[in-house]
Short mmCIF file of C-alpha atoms in Angstrom, two decimals:
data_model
loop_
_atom_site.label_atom_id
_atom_site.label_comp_id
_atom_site.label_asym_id
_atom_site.label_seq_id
_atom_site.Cartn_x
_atom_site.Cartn_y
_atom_site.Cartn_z
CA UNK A 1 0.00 0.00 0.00
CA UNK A 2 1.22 3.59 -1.05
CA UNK A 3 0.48 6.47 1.67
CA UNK A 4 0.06 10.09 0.38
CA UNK A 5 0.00 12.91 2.39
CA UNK A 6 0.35 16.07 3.47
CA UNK A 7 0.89 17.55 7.43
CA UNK A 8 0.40 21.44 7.82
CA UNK A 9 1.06 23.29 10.99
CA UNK A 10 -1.62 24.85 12.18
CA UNK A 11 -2.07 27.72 15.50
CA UNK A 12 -5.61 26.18 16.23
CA UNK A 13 -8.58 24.24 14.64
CA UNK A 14 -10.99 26.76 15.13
CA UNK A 15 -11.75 28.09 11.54
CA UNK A 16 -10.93 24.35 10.47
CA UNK A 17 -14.22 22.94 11.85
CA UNK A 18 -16.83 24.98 9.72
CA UNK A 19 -15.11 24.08 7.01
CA UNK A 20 -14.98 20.71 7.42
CA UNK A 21 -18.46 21.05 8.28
CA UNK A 22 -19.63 22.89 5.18
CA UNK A 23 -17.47 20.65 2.82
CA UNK A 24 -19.99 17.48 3.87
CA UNK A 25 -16.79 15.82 6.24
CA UNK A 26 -17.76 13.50 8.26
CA UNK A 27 -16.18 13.48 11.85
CA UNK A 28 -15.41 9.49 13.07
CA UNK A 29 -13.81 10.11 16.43
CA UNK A 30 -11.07 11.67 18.28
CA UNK A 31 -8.39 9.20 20.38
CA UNK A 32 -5.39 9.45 22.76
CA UNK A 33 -2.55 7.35 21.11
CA UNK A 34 0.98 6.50 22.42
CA UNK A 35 3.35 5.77 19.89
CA UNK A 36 6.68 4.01 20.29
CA UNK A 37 9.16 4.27 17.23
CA UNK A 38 11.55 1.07 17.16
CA UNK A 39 15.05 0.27 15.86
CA UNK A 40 17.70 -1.94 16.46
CA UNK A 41 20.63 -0.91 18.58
CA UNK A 42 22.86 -0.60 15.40
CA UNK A 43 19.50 1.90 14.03
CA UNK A 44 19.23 0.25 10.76
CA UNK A 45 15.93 1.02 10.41
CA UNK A 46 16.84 4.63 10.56
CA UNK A 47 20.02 4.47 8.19
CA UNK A 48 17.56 3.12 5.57
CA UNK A 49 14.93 5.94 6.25
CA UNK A 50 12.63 3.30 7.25
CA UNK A 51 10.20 3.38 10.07
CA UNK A 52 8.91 0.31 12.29
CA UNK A 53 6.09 1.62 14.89
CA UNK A 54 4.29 0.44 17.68
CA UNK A 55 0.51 3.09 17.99
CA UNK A 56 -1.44 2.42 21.10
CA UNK A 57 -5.02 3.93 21.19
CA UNK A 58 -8.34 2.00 21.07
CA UNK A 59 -7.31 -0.63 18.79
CA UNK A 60 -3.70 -0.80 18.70
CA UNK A 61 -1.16 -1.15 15.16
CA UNK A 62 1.93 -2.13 13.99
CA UNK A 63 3.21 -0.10 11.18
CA UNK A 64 6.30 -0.45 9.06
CA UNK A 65 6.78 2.64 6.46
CA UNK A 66 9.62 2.46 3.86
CA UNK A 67 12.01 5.37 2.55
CA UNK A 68 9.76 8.29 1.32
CA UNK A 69 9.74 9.01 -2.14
CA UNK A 70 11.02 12.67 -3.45
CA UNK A 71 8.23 14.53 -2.94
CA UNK A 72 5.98 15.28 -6.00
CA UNK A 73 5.01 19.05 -7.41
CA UNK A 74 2.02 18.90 -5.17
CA UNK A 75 4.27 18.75 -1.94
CA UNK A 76 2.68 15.34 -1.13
CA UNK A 77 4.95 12.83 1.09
CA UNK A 78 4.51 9.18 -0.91
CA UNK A 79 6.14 6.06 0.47
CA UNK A 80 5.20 2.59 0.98
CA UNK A 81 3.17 1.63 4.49
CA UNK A 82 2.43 -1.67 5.53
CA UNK A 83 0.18 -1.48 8.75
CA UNK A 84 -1.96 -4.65 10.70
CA UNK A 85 -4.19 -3.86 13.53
CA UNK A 86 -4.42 -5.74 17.06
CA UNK A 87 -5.76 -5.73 20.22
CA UNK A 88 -4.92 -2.62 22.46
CA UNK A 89 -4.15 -5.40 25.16
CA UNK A 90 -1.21 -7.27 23.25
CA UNK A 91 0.89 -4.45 23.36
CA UNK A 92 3.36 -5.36 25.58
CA UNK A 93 3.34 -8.52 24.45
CA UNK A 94 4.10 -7.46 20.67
CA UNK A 95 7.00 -5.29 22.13
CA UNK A 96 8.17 -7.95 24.52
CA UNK A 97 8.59 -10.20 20.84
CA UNK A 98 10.35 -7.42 18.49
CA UNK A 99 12.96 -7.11 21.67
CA UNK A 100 13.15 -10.39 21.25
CA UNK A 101 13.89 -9.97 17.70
CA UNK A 102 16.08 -6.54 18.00
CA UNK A 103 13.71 -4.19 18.08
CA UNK A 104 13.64 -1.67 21.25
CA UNK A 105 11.61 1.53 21.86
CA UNK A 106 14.13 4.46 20.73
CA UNK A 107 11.35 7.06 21.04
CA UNK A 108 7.91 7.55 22.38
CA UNK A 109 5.15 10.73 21.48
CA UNK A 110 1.32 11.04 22.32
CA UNK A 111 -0.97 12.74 20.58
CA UNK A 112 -4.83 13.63 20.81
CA UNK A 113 -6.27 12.66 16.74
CA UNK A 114 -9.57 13.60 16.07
CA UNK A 115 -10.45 12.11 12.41
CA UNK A 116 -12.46 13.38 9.57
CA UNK A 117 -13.53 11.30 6.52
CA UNK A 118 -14.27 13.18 3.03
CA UNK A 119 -13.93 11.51 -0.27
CA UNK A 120 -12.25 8.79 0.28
CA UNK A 121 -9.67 10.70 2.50
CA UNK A 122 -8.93 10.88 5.85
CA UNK A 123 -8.50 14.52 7.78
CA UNK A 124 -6.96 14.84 10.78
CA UNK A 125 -6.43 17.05 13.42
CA UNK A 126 -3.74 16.18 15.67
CA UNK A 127 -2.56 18.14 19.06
CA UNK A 128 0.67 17.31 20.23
CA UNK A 129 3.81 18.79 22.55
CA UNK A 130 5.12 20.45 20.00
CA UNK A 131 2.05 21.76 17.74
CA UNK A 132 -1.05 21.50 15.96
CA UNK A 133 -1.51 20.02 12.90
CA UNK A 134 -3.29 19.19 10.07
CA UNK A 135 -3.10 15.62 8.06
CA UNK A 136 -4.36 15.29 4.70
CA UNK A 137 -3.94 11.67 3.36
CA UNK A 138 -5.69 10.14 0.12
CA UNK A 139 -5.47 10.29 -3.55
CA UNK A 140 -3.61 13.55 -4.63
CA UNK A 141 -6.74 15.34 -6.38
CA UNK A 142 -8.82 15.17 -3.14
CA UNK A 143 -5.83 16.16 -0.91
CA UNK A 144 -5.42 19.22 -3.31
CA UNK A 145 -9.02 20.11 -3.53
CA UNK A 146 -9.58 19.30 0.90
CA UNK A 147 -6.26 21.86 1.30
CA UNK A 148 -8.59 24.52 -1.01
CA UNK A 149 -11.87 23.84 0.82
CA UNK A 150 -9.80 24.15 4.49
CA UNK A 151 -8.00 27.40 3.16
CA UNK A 152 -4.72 25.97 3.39
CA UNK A 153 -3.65 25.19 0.17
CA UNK A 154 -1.54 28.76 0.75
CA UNK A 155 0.34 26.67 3.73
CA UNK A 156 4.02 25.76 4.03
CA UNK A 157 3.54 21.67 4.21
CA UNK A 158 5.49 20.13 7.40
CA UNK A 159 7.72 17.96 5.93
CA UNK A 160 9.22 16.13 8.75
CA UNK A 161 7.60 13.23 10.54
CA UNK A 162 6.34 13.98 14.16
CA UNK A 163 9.45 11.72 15.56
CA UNK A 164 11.49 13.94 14.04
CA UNK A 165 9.44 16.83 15.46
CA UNK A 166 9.87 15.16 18.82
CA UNK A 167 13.18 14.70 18.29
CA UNK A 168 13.71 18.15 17.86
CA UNK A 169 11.99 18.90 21.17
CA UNK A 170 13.73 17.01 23.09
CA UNK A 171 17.20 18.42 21.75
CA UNK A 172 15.61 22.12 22.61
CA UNK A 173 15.25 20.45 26.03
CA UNK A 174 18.32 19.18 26.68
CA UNK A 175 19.99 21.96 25.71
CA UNK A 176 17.66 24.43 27.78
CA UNK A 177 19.05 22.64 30.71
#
């Protein structure tokens, strides 16, 4: 499976919501997730750009995402996700096995998500430590016309992940101290 999207900070979600509302979006829930990026001790996973994540919430997933493509005209972040879903209670038990195999916890973010669905895409708002954003992920003509309809086709797209973002947070933190 290919994932397209686009992430655009945001100060707030306040003008977001009539939009969504008067562009027929249909809200399916807001969550509290915990997610735990893995690597080996050697990170291989992040010499190859690839990601391997552990996202706790209701129903809990496994995700590994490959090397992101260049990015295309449109600003859209493409790269290759394969994702399985399981229940919220074998967590620890999942991590307990990819330690097993090599695979610790190198970082670990929450954020709140509450979820939109238009057209086939999925539009999220996401609060976390170190901003607000905006997702946008689904075929490239409905990401382009959802940015238009939300005003924010005008927007600077985020193009780092949100462990990088953490990442970065940290760093200000350590060095703050």
């Amino acid at each position: 499976m290919i994932e397209r999207e686009v992430k655009i900070r945001v100060a707030d979600f306040s003008r977001l919501l009539p939009c969504l509302e008067a562009m027929g979006a249909i809200f399916a829930g807001s969550e509290e997730e915990t997610n735990r990026m893995l690597d080996t001790a050697e990170g291989a996973l992040t010499r190859r750009h690839h990601v391997l994540r552990v996202r706790s919430a209701a129903a809990s997933t496994i995700t590994w995402k490959g090397a992101a493509a260049d990015h295309d005209p449109q600003g859209h972040k493409t790269r290759e996700e394969l994702e399985v879903e399981f229940a919220a209670e074998g967590t620890e038990e999942l991590l307990s096995l990819l330690a097993r195999l090599g695979y610790a916890e190198v970082l670990r973010y929450a954020k709140r998500r509450d979820t939109w669905k238009w057209q086939g895409a999925e539009i999220t708002l996401d609060r976390l430590e170190f901003g607000n954003f905006v997702e946008i992920e689904g075929e490239a003509s409905v990401i382009q016309d959802a940015l238009h309809r939300l005003q924010l086709d005008q927007e600077p797209h985020e193009q780092r992940s949100y462990p990088e973002l953490q990442r970065l947070l940290q760093q200000q933190r350590e060095r703050a101290t």
